[in-house]
XYZ file of C-alpha atoms in Angstrom:
737
model
C 0.004 0.014 0.015
C 1.397 3.347 -0.967
C 2.431 5.730 1.817
C -0.106 8.535 2.455
C 1.055 12.020 1.634
C 1.731 14.536 4.369
C -1.270 16.823 3.752
C -3.706 13.850 3.837
C -2.480 12.292 7.055
C -4.782 14.487 9.202
C -7.887 13.977 7.055
C -10.523 11.872 8.800
C -11.431 8.760 6.883
C -14.831 8.556 8.671
C -17.582 8.542 6.059
C -21.213 9.730 6.435
C -22.499 6.162 6.531
C -20.430 5.442 9.646
C -21.697 8.611 11.303
C -25.323 7.742 10.664
C -24.778 4.172 11.856
C -23.129 5.363 15.044
C -25.865 7.928 15.899
C -28.579 5.442 15.057
C -27.082 2.949 17.427
C -26.859 5.445 20.295
C -30.362 6.957 20.032
C -32.281 4.111 18.439
C -33.179 6.298 15.495
C -35.517 8.497 17.559
C -35.790 11.945 15.958
C -37.352 13.372 19.124
C -34.262 12.460 21.144
C -32.057 13.985 18.485
C -34.063 17.205 18.706
C -34.155 17.511 22.479
C -30.614 16.352 23.343
C -27.441 18.223 22.627
C -24.752 15.670 23.180
C -21.321 15.390 21.734
C -20.908 11.755 20.789
C -17.672 9.993 20.158
C -17.732 8.607 16.617
C -14.249 7.200 16.494
C -10.952 7.569 18.221
C -10.118 10.522 15.980
C -13.497 12.310 15.276
C -16.509 13.705 17.204
C -19.842 14.724 15.689
C -21.641 17.563 17.621
C -25.442 17.447 17.769
C -26.511 21.091 17.633
C -29.955 22.713 17.834
C -31.710 23.714 14.641
C -30.917 27.196 13.396
C -33.759 29.681 13.679
C -35.133 30.806 10.345
C -34.386 34.225 9.108
C -36.843 36.973 10.075
C -37.925 38.234 6.650
C -39.146 41.657 7.858
C -36.040 42.258 9.861
C -33.862 41.248 6.943
C -35.682 43.590 4.565
C -35.276 46.468 7.037
C -31.509 45.898 7.517
C -30.853 45.098 3.865
C -32.504 47.620 1.585
C -33.409 46.373 -1.815
C -31.246 47.341 -4.752
C -32.796 48.853 -7.855
C -32.551 45.545 -9.645
C -32.664 42.411 -7.433
C -32.697 39.968 -10.320
C -35.126 37.224 -11.030
C -36.120 36.754 -7.352
C -37.391 40.344 -6.944
C -41.018 39.243 -7.008
C -40.439 36.906 -4.078
C -38.945 39.679 -1.917
C -41.186 42.644 -2.639
C -44.848 42.864 -1.692
C -47.048 43.042 -4.810
C -48.175 46.640 -5.440
C -51.768 45.576 -6.179
C -52.244 43.531 -3.033
C -54.250 46.102 -1.064
C -57.458 47.728 -2.382
C -59.805 49.968 -0.386
C -63.495 49.737 -1.281
C -66.200 51.976 0.210
C -69.469 50.215 0.844
C -72.681 52.002 1.831
C -73.730 51.445 5.393
C -77.075 49.682 5.748
C -79.371 51.579 8.106
C -82.203 49.395 9.417
C -84.296 52.408 10.527
C -86.140 54.918 8.417
C -84.284 57.817 10.155
C -80.713 57.608 11.242
C -80.207 57.403 15.008
C -78.267 60.644 15.345
C -78.996 63.397 17.858
C -80.564 66.642 16.701
C -78.233 68.830 18.712
C -76.175 71.355 16.787
C -73.232 71.719 19.169
C -71.398 68.529 20.185
C -68.186 67.571 21.829
C -65.479 66.474 19.353
C -65.464 62.866 20.589
C -69.259 62.679 20.241
C -69.058 64.042 16.712
C -66.409 61.474 15.850
C -68.442 58.632 17.272
C -71.483 59.701 15.298
C -69.373 59.865 12.163
C -68.099 56.338 12.715
C -71.687 55.109 13.068
C -73.017 56.830 9.960
C -70.292 56.958 7.326
C -69.791 54.289 4.654
C -67.707 51.250 5.440
C -64.092 51.354 4.304
C -63.245 47.758 3.448
C -59.596 46.829 2.909
C -59.351 43.963 0.417
C -56.102 41.987 0.230
C -55.948 40.330 -3.162
C -53.296 37.744 -2.240
C -54.394 37.184 1.314
C -55.592 33.653 0.562
C -52.102 32.610 -0.515
C -50.703 33.227 2.955
C -50.112 30.351 5.373
C -52.033 32.169 8.056
C -55.244 32.547 6.091
C -56.693 29.051 6.277
C -55.563 26.239 8.572
C -54.672 23.130 6.653
C -57.211 20.839 8.227
C -57.445 17.219 7.193
C -60.706 17.779 5.323
C -59.211 20.631 3.372
C -56.132 18.603 2.567
C -58.224 15.830 1.104
C -60.261 18.305 -0.895
C -57.107 19.898 -2.348
C -55.622 16.488 -3.248
C -58.555 15.534 -5.453
C -57.413 15.154 -9.046
C -53.705 14.786 -8.251
C -51.897 11.755 -9.806
C -51.161 9.141 -7.307
C -47.423 8.537 -6.942
C -46.421 4.896 -6.301
C -42.867 3.952 -5.411
C -41.284 0.549 -5.405
C -41.069 0.537 -1.670
C -44.856 1.147 -1.462
C -45.650 -1.922 -3.630
C -46.415 -4.993 -1.579
C -44.815 -8.194 -2.911
C -47.446 -10.632 -4.223
C -46.859 -14.346 -3.689
C -45.719 -16.472 -6.701
C -44.999 -13.559 -9.075
C -42.520 -12.146 -6.649
C -40.732 -15.491 -6.256
C -40.546 -16.044 -10.059
C -38.967 -12.625 -10.485
C -36.399 -13.382 -7.866
C -35.449 -16.729 -9.516
C -35.155 -15.058 -12.921
C -32.956 -12.322 -11.509
C -30.656 -14.907 -9.958
C -30.255 -16.625 -13.339
C -29.560 -13.391 -15.214
C -27.344 -11.510 -12.811
C -24.447 -11.960 -10.518
C -22.596 -9.924 -7.937
C -20.410 -7.060 -9.072
C -17.498 -8.449 -7.029
C -17.532 -11.659 -9.171
C -16.586 -9.736 -12.351
C -13.006 -8.927 -13.071
C -13.642 -5.334 -14.008
C -16.319 -4.601 -11.415
C -18.519 -2.785 -13.941
C -22.282 -2.845 -14.145
C -22.235 -3.800 -17.822
C -20.181 -6.922 -17.100
C -22.793 -8.080 -14.621
C -25.379 -8.432 -17.328
C -25.051 -11.754 -19.176
C -27.697 -10.959 -21.814
C -26.445 -7.445 -22.653
C -27.410 -7.694 -26.385
C -31.080 -8.457 -25.522
C -31.503 -5.631 -22.961
C -33.650 -2.644 -23.992
C -31.856 0.625 -24.738
C -32.653 3.899 -22.977
C -34.914 6.355 -24.682
C -33.076 8.799 -26.933
C -32.870 12.413 -25.867
C -33.880 14.434 -28.923
C -32.061 17.670 -29.671
C -29.515 16.911 -26.971
C -26.596 18.292 -28.935
C -28.408 21.155 -30.540
C -27.247 24.654 -29.741
C -30.091 26.349 -27.810
C -29.877 29.780 -26.172
C -29.959 29.836 -22.379
C -33.060 32.018 -22.405
C -34.956 29.449 -24.422
C -33.915 26.653 -22.075
C -35.088 28.748 -19.064
C -38.424 29.407 -20.776
C -38.909 25.763 -21.592
C -38.085 24.723 -18.038
C -40.451 27.357 -16.681
C -43.257 26.065 -18.930
C -42.629 22.505 -17.857
C -42.735 23.449 -14.184
C -46.011 25.299 -14.636
C -47.597 22.480 -16.615
C -50.180 20.556 -14.542
C -49.137 22.499 -11.454
C -51.666 22.584 -8.640
C -53.246 25.939 -8.040
C -52.503 25.763 -4.301
C -49.142 24.045 -4.431
C -47.836 25.332 -1.093
C -51.177 24.686 0.615
C -50.646 20.937 -0.011
C -48.043 20.916 2.687
C -49.396 19.310 5.872
C -50.643 21.579 8.649
C -48.173 22.372 11.442
C -48.304 20.686 14.761
C -50.645 22.107 17.373
C -47.616 22.550 19.618
C -46.320 25.191 17.206
C -49.441 27.231 16.258
C -49.293 30.211 14.014
C -51.504 33.276 13.990
C -54.580 32.838 11.759
C -55.460 35.978 9.887
C -59.107 35.362 9.045
C -61.038 38.059 7.217
C -63.529 39.682 9.628
C -67.195 40.151 8.763
C -68.703 43.583 8.405
C -69.790 44.703 11.876
C -73.526 44.676 12.527
C -75.828 45.298 15.398
C -75.949 42.409 17.843
C -79.148 40.453 18.448
C -79.628 37.283 20.383
C -82.428 34.749 19.793
C -85.536 36.877 19.284
C -88.883 36.129 20.864
C -92.200 37.789 19.953
C -94.685 38.258 22.793
C -98.192 39.535 22.023
C -100.451 40.558 24.906
C -104.025 39.767 23.945
C -106.299 40.345 27.000
C -106.297 40.911 30.769
C -109.512 40.260 32.637
C -110.390 40.024 36.352
C -113.448 38.636 38.020
C -114.556 42.209 38.624
C -113.793 45.305 36.531
C -113.848 48.410 38.686
C -110.638 50.324 37.855
C -107.766 50.434 35.359
C -104.871 48.006 35.816
C -101.389 48.655 34.394
C -99.028 45.838 33.373
C -95.368 45.360 32.453
C -93.212 42.523 31.162
C -89.513 41.801 31.708
C -87.083 38.904 31.519
C -85.061 37.704 34.538
C -82.298 35.146 34.793
C -82.530 33.413 38.164
C -79.132 31.763 38.075
C -77.297 34.983 37.217
C -79.622 36.960 39.452
C -79.969 39.605 36.817
C -82.689 41.390 34.964
C -81.871 40.678 31.324
C -84.286 43.050 29.568
C -85.810 46.441 29.999
C -89.452 46.728 30.950
C -92.207 46.517 28.330
C -95.329 48.427 29.447
C -98.715 47.594 27.886
C -102.297 48.718 28.518
C -105.185 46.269 28.031
C -107.816 48.351 29.792
C -111.164 49.016 28.180
C -111.962 52.503 26.948
C -114.330 52.983 29.886
C -111.481 52.308 32.375
C -109.107 54.555 30.451
C -111.651 57.357 30.713
C -111.306 57.388 34.485
C -107.747 58.730 34.116
C -108.363 61.278 31.388
C -107.827 64.356 33.713
C -104.344 63.090 34.611
C -103.065 61.574 31.345
C -102.250 63.617 28.209
C -103.283 62.240 24.824
C -101.517 58.972 24.190
C -98.792 58.778 21.545
C -99.021 55.908 19.109
C -95.635 54.624 20.261
C -97.017 53.999 23.784
C -99.936 51.889 22.588
C -97.890 48.784 21.713
C -99.204 45.438 22.896
C -96.548 43.272 21.302
C -92.814 43.206 21.983
C -89.695 41.506 20.632
C -87.293 40.275 23.288
C -83.682 39.304 22.553
C -81.928 36.618 24.522
C -78.215 36.095 23.842
C -77.781 33.370 26.509
C -81.031 31.349 26.670
C -81.094 28.918 29.574
C -83.421 26.964 31.818
C -83.309 29.808 34.351
C -85.024 32.529 32.294
C -88.449 33.722 33.513
C -90.942 36.104 31.948
C -92.138 38.238 34.892
C -95.396 40.145 34.710
C -96.087 42.881 37.222
C -99.394 44.709 37.756
C -100.059 48.117 39.328
C -103.214 50.015 40.074
C -104.196 53.587 40.962
C -103.147 54.623 44.496
C -105.922 54.417 47.082
C -106.319 54.517 50.811
C -105.366 51.180 52.339
C -102.526 48.708 52.070
C -102.123 46.238 49.217
C -103.952 43.388 51.021
C -107.034 45.559 51.591
C -107.059 46.811 48.003
C -106.712 43.286 46.590
C -109.385 41.729 48.818
C -112.300 42.475 46.477
C -110.556 40.716 43.633
C -110.154 37.590 45.762
C -113.727 37.272 47.120
C -115.949 38.475 44.343
C -116.775 36.232 41.405
C -118.040 37.091 37.985
C -120.889 34.605 38.379
C -122.116 36.400 41.505
C -122.215 39.882 39.904
C -126.024 40.112 40.152
C -126.106 39.103 43.789
C -123.298 41.546 44.815
C -124.413 44.375 42.534
C -124.674 47.005 45.316
C -121.235 46.185 46.706
C -119.710 46.316 43.265
C -121.308 49.662 42.520
C -119.859 51.015 45.763
C -116.385 49.734 44.793
C -116.689 51.349 41.366
C -117.689 54.675 42.960
C -114.706 54.578 45.318
C -112.356 53.674 42.487
C -113.728 56.577 40.425
C -113.025 59.000 43.293
C -109.489 57.767 43.742
C -108.823 57.957 39.996
C -110.041 61.569 39.949
C -107.855 62.636 42.862
C -104.827 60.255 42.757
C -104.812 59.281 39.116
C -101.144 60.074 38.524
C -99.898 57.866 41.364
C -99.582 54.067 41.334
C -99.318 51.318 43.914
C -98.054 47.734 43.520
C -100.788 45.196 43.051
C -99.840 41.677 41.845
C -97.311 39.718 39.904
C -96.719 36.349 38.250
C -94.001 34.620 36.260
C -93.744 32.219 33.332
C -90.948 29.696 33.085
C -90.007 30.448 29.517
C -88.209 27.220 28.546
C -91.091 25.119 29.786
C -93.320 26.944 27.363
C -90.847 26.470 24.536
C -90.390 22.757 25.217
C -94.114 22.150 25.650
C -95.012 23.992 22.436
C -92.247 22.305 20.488
C -93.402 18.805 21.460
C -96.878 19.210 19.998
C -97.651 18.191 16.377
C -99.665 21.326 15.690
C -98.971 24.712 14.031
C -99.976 26.366 17.265
C -100.979 25.345 20.741
C -102.911 26.750 23.664
C -101.504 26.248 27.180
C -103.063 27.151 30.463
C -100.780 28.180 33.313
C -101.962 28.133 36.930
C -99.275 29.268 39.329
C -101.258 28.466 42.483
C -103.320 25.591 43.785
C -106.555 27.491 43.791
C -108.344 27.566 40.400
C -110.446 30.467 39.151
C -114.090 30.058 38.210
C -114.038 31.319 34.704
C -116.999 29.977 32.714
C -114.928 30.014 29.523
C -112.452 27.642 31.082
C -115.121 25.170 32.023
C -116.757 25.195 28.606
C -113.640 25.026 26.406
C -111.262 22.130 25.726
C -107.748 23.390 25.821
C -105.279 21.545 23.670
C -101.853 20.698 25.072
C -102.523 21.493 28.697
C -99.329 21.067 30.654
C -98.365 21.415 34.267
C -95.579 24.003 34.230
C -94.561 23.573 37.838
C -92.303 20.615 37.107
C -88.552 20.869 37.361
C -86.885 21.226 34.001
C -83.665 19.410 33.223
C -80.735 21.618 32.414
C -79.865 19.367 29.467
C -82.989 20.312 27.516
C -82.553 22.416 24.369
C -82.769 26.174 24.783
C -83.540 26.985 21.160
C -85.983 29.920 20.765
C -85.999 30.044 16.970
C -87.826 26.894 15.954
C -90.592 26.133 18.504
C -94.257 26.330 17.485
C -96.235 29.439 18.526
C -98.179 29.034 21.725
C -101.112 30.886 23.222
C -100.776 31.046 27.050
C -103.557 31.666 29.541
C -102.215 32.740 32.900
C -105.059 32.207 35.427
C -103.608 33.292 38.742
C -101.462 36.135 40.041
C -99.740 36.573 43.399
C -100.721 39.470 45.566
C -97.695 41.779 45.880
C -96.218 41.881 49.353
C -95.465 45.441 50.409
C -92.241 44.418 52.179
C -90.993 42.169 49.378
C -90.627 44.458 46.388
C -86.873 44.198 45.859
C -85.196 42.153 43.123
C -83.608 39.911 45.756
C -87.077 38.913 46.989
C -88.184 38.314 43.426
C -85.263 35.983 42.740
C -86.172 33.886 45.817
C -89.779 33.674 44.579
C -88.693 32.595 41.134
C -86.356 29.915 42.505
C -89.265 28.624 44.654
C -91.450 28.331 41.571
C -89.219 25.521 40.226
C -89.465 23.494 43.423
C -92.201 20.807 43.883
C -93.046 22.018 47.401
C -93.176 25.698 46.510
C -93.687 28.195 49.349
C -95.688 30.233 46.852
C -98.536 27.763 47.311
C -99.222 29.336 50.686
C -99.879 32.736 49.131
C -103.425 33.744 48.318
C -103.714 34.172 44.549
C -105.705 36.766 42.693
C -107.773 35.089 40.021
C -107.356 36.689 36.595
C -107.035 35.721 32.970
C -104.056 37.002 30.978
C -103.738 35.706 27.414
C -100.493 36.161 25.560
C -98.974 34.688 22.392
C -95.309 33.586 22.356
C -93.576 32.728 19.118
C -90.212 33.096 17.377
C -89.856 36.646 16.078
C -90.021 37.043 12.299
C -86.773 38.155 10.594
C -88.224 41.413 9.280
C -91.325 42.355 11.345
C -93.447 45.216 10.107
C -94.450 48.237 12.234
C -91.486 47.762 14.568
C -89.865 50.396 16.798
C -86.330 50.264 18.197
C -85.698 50.952 21.909
C -85.180 54.560 20.942
C -88.650 54.586 19.304
C -87.215 54.807 15.745
C -89.207 53.108 13.009
C -87.534 50.083 11.532
C -87.743 49.827 7.732
C -90.856 48.329 6.205
C -93.128 50.614 8.238
C -95.984 51.171 5.776
C -98.378 53.122 8.010
C -97.501 55.259 11.086
C -101.066 55.018 12.363
C -100.872 51.222 12.983
C -100.259 49.982 16.529
C -96.481 49.213 16.643
C -94.380 46.403 17.984
C -91.610 47.403 20.359
C -88.066 46.021 20.311
C -87.075 45.544 23.954
C -83.464 46.295 24.777
C -81.522 43.344 26.130
C -79.217 43.430 29.187
C -77.171 40.238 28.455
C -76.532 37.967 31.408
C -72.850 37.943 30.450
C -70.710 40.320 28.445
C -71.063 40.322 24.659
C -67.881 41.509 22.890
C -69.104 43.119 19.702
C -68.242 46.553 18.316
C -70.753 49.378 18.479
C -72.359 50.066 15.108
C -75.238 52.410 15.961
C -75.702 55.553 18.006
C -77.243 54.608 21.400
C -77.318 56.846 24.451
C -79.735 55.588 27.137
C -79.760 55.828 30.891
C -81.743 53.591 33.265
C -82.504 54.751 36.804
C -83.592 52.197 39.428
C -84.711 53.628 42.789
C -84.336 50.690 45.179
C -85.075 51.671 48.815
C -85.549 54.605 51.176
C -85.167 54.756 54.949
C -87.070 57.573 56.631
C -87.465 55.717 59.934
C -85.454 58.388 61.763
C -86.996 61.342 59.949
C -89.248 63.501 62.065
C -92.677 64.454 60.830
C -95.327 62.786 58.680
C -93.742 60.994 55.763
C -95.436 57.636 55.087
C -97.061 57.444 51.670
C -93.760 58.255 49.873
C -93.197 58.599 46.176
C -89.988 59.707 44.442
C -90.145 62.124 41.532
C -87.220 61.716 39.146
C -86.167 64.509 36.806
C -83.256 64.948 34.393
C -82.038 68.539 34.745
C -79.742 70.662 32.654
C -79.723 73.476 35.220
C -80.927 74.200 38.765
C -84.150 76.109 38.000
C -87.357 73.980 38.158
C -87.981 74.900 34.513
C -84.729 73.223 33.520
C -86.224 69.705 33.600
C -85.690 68.092 30.193
C -88.435 66.093 28.397
C -86.214 63.043 27.972
C -87.957 60.430 30.188
C -89.669 57.718 28.124
C -93.404 57.281 28.692
C -94.816 53.933 29.792
C -98.169 53.030 28.203
C -101.110 55.092 26.935
C -99.335 58.384 27.621
C -97.068 60.918 25.948
C -93.909 59.684 24.268
C -91.567 61.667 26.578
C -92.133 63.497 29.801
C -90.181 65.748 32.170
C -90.749 63.614 35.273
C -91.509 60.128 36.512
C -92.996 58.908 39.835
C -92.335 55.687 41.684
C -95.195 53.561 43.017
C -96.376 54.270 46.598
C -96.422 51.653 49.378
C -99.215 52.746 51.702
C -98.133 53.921 55.189
C -94.546 52.773 54.887
C -91.709 55.048 56.038
C -89.023 52.761 54.615
C -90.393 51.594 51.297
C -88.733 49.462 48.575
C -89.229 50.349 44.936
C -89.310 48.256 41.746
C -89.368 51.126 39.240
C -87.395 51.392 36.012
C -87.048 54.907 34.618
C -85.651 55.149 31.105
C -83.871 58.359 30.030
C -82.758 59.568 26.614
C -79.395 61.114 27.331
C -78.353 64.313 25.492
C -75.406 63.772 23.166
C -73.384 66.487 24.976
C -73.325 66.656 28.742
C -72.105 69.513 30.975
C -71.297 69.794 34.637
C -74.824 71.131 35.268
C -76.635 68.038 33.980
C -77.852 65.975 36.921
C -80.598 63.660 38.164
C -82.838 65.340 40.696
C -84.869 63.174 43.183
C -87.705 64.843 45.074
C -89.471 62.875 47.790
C -93.126 63.522 48.402
C -95.599 62.475 51.068
C -98.931 61.826 49.273
C -102.142 62.482 51.215
C -104.534 59.626 50.361
C -107.360 61.147 52.441
C -109.007 64.275 51.147
C -108.754 66.909 53.896
C -109.214 70.621 53.982
C -106.071 72.754 53.855
C -104.030 69.613 53.184
C -102.078 69.567 49.913
C -102.136 66.462 47.756
C -98.358 66.117 47.893
C -95.848 67.560 50.349
C -92.074 67.580 49.585
C -90.165 65.802 52.375
C -86.637 65.553 50.945
C -84.243 66.135 48.033
C -81.131 64.564 46.696
C -79.313 64.421 43.334
C -76.587 62.802 41.245
C -74.291 64.900 38.987
C -74.023 63.213 35.612
C -70.345 63.972 35.007
C -67.417 63.303 37.261
C -63.973 64.205 35.899
C -65.448 64.302 32.450
C -66.915 60.764 32.664
C -70.478 59.626 32.931
C -71.362 58.778 36.546
C -73.098 55.467 36.939
C -73.313 52.617 39.433
C -74.805 51.986 42.895
C -75.410 55.013 45.154
C -76.415 55.340 48.759
C -77.299 59.031 48.987
C -78.055 61.322 51.886
C -81.350 63.212 51.682
C -81.735 66.917 52.401
C -84.771 68.303 54.190
C -84.517 71.567 52.314
C -84.177 72.596 48.720
C -80.558 72.515 47.570
C -78.835 75.894 47.402
C -77.492 77.565 44.317
C -74.707 75.808 42.381
C -75.538 72.460 44.027
C -75.494 70.530 40.746
C -71.692 70.616 40.404
C -71.265 69.029 43.796
C -72.095 65.620 45.188
C -74.723 65.346 47.981
C -72.091 63.641 50.112
C -70.473 67.061 50.453
C -71.740 68.675 53.702
C -73.048 71.935 52.355
C -73.270 74.650 55.002
C -76.648 75.562 56.435
C -78.452 72.497 55.100
C -80.493 70.045 57.231
C -80.187 66.356 56.395
C -82.152 63.242 57.241
C -80.523 61.042 59.876
C -77.520 63.351 60.342
C -76.362 63.251 56.677
C -76.226 59.443 56.483
C -77.002 57.559 53.243
C -80.719 56.685 53.330
C -81.672 56.439 49.637
C -80.360 53.562 47.487
C -80.442 53.955 43.759
C -78.720 52.328 40.788
C -77.881 54.125 37.563
C -77.048 52.104 34.466
C -75.953 53.524 31.095
C -76.328 51.773 27.749
C -74.338 54.066 25.566
C -72.071 53.867 22.545
C -70.835 57.413 23.253
C -69.812 57.258 26.930
C -67.435 54.515 27.980
C -68.170 52.719 31.246
C -64.978 50.709 31.870
C -62.016 52.144 33.705
C -58.820 51.166 31.962
C -55.666 50.904 34.018
């Protein structure tokens, strides 16, 4: 063997095959171990092979910043530069669902209010990226999409993929042994010498034009055409999706923002009748979620009184606006569940006596005994007429009931009819309606059963149902708060309900419940704006009821909305001296301190004017520490100043008519400034109450400030609890840190 030359003595003779064999033996061929371990292994006595981590890929954006492009980057310029026609901005007209845009009529606005209004009214600017779909972050390569893309591709079969088949495989092996031999057995070691039958072997295909002189440009063009021939339109998308351990950001194209609605429910109030009809009764509907302990909709007020009963209140009620005559409402529920109840509350005109005394005639008199008790009924009607004439603008709590919404949906959906009629009795005692005895109700269900939480909560596909609520619960004067209501609603789902011990008031309320149509006619938004397809303004409308979702809904604002809800909760005048028992709270939204500065921005309830300057809470007879269940809805001005505030005036109402005794006597005052450090002031408040009218310039201060010379109830302690909630796309409510 010839002696190795000096420069080659230090060259390692270890070949790649030996390195692979050595590593494979150490780590059993596991690629995961090779990835996670960084070990220097000894390959031989003279060489070591380091196992290093994979090199991070080059950051393209960083590279482009640090290496500016030359004027001419060659053939790869298109791969480096972003295409100039990638981005296109298209302006799309904004779809307004109302006949009139929901913008304020004020001429002077703050800059941020003006910008918000512009963002809610201007056309959409849509940025279109032409080549967005070619990016790896546009669509995840799911298994289904991979199979869809691979349709039509030729299947590639390799020799290693072909499974050997029995006798044919053995015959081929025997023939190969006869025709070939090992390369080492030939003297020259060539492949040609290993073929015994060289003359009979097939020649390779000729390469035409191999020796022709062809320009390089033509060769490049031919190669480019051959590469593009039969190329898949999504070549790079055929690559398998990355592991979930190494996710990448998905850049999906967002939808055009639109106003959020949950599952929509249409409720039509058909009739409300009692055993005796002696006075007007006022009703309201609202949705409550017992589990979340939250009211999930605003109130819907409706009036089902006869024209004769409405006439008793004519001296106190202005001509009714058409928007306050609605008897049907559309409720939106984003999070439907088995804990949602439709709560119906009834009020009546204030009269002398507590709630039990006022409700007693409705419990003892029957419609069938009207002739026998004619004189007593005439006396009751005469008394009701007198109270309506004198106290017609004041209300008192009367009765309430609740409907387990999902029981209605599941009962209606299980019937094989286009519509169904269901009777609901919330108490043990049945009424004596002759109509009920003579009619056969289809699909009668007992709705006091406990509903499983696994039942479907779909409000979009159940069959319409007509409900007949036959009993109401007499309202307890000391249980008017929402906390008491949640306890009652929880008891309604128990088999041994404590509500069975309450004396019911027999009545008959008929309502229709059905999925809301997609485009209802004669519909009003919560701001009383007419939704498109409103052919006649004289037709009784349907009201959209604003939802208060049980949990947050993260959607962008797309419309102008600026509403305020005021909830007086409780008052404690136990330590106040003087006569203050029949207490009502007058709520006003003021833009100054003069009494004439009250703004007509308080929404009317039912059968009244559209907006008013004041709203009164219901009166609990002879109670110095009443609870309230009122909801006062305010249309906020677009621009607020430091002088805008809520003014609360407390009155003692004299139910008995006496000489030299005024109908109402002011017994206290308090207020809430609307702005604090330039932000809308909302939340829970426990306010002190002043015995005297506030002094000048009071509106810029909080009532917690001890103003000099003022007398306060209970030594300036907080005695009035109220909650203020804003639903506004102008004023932010969150405090960002």
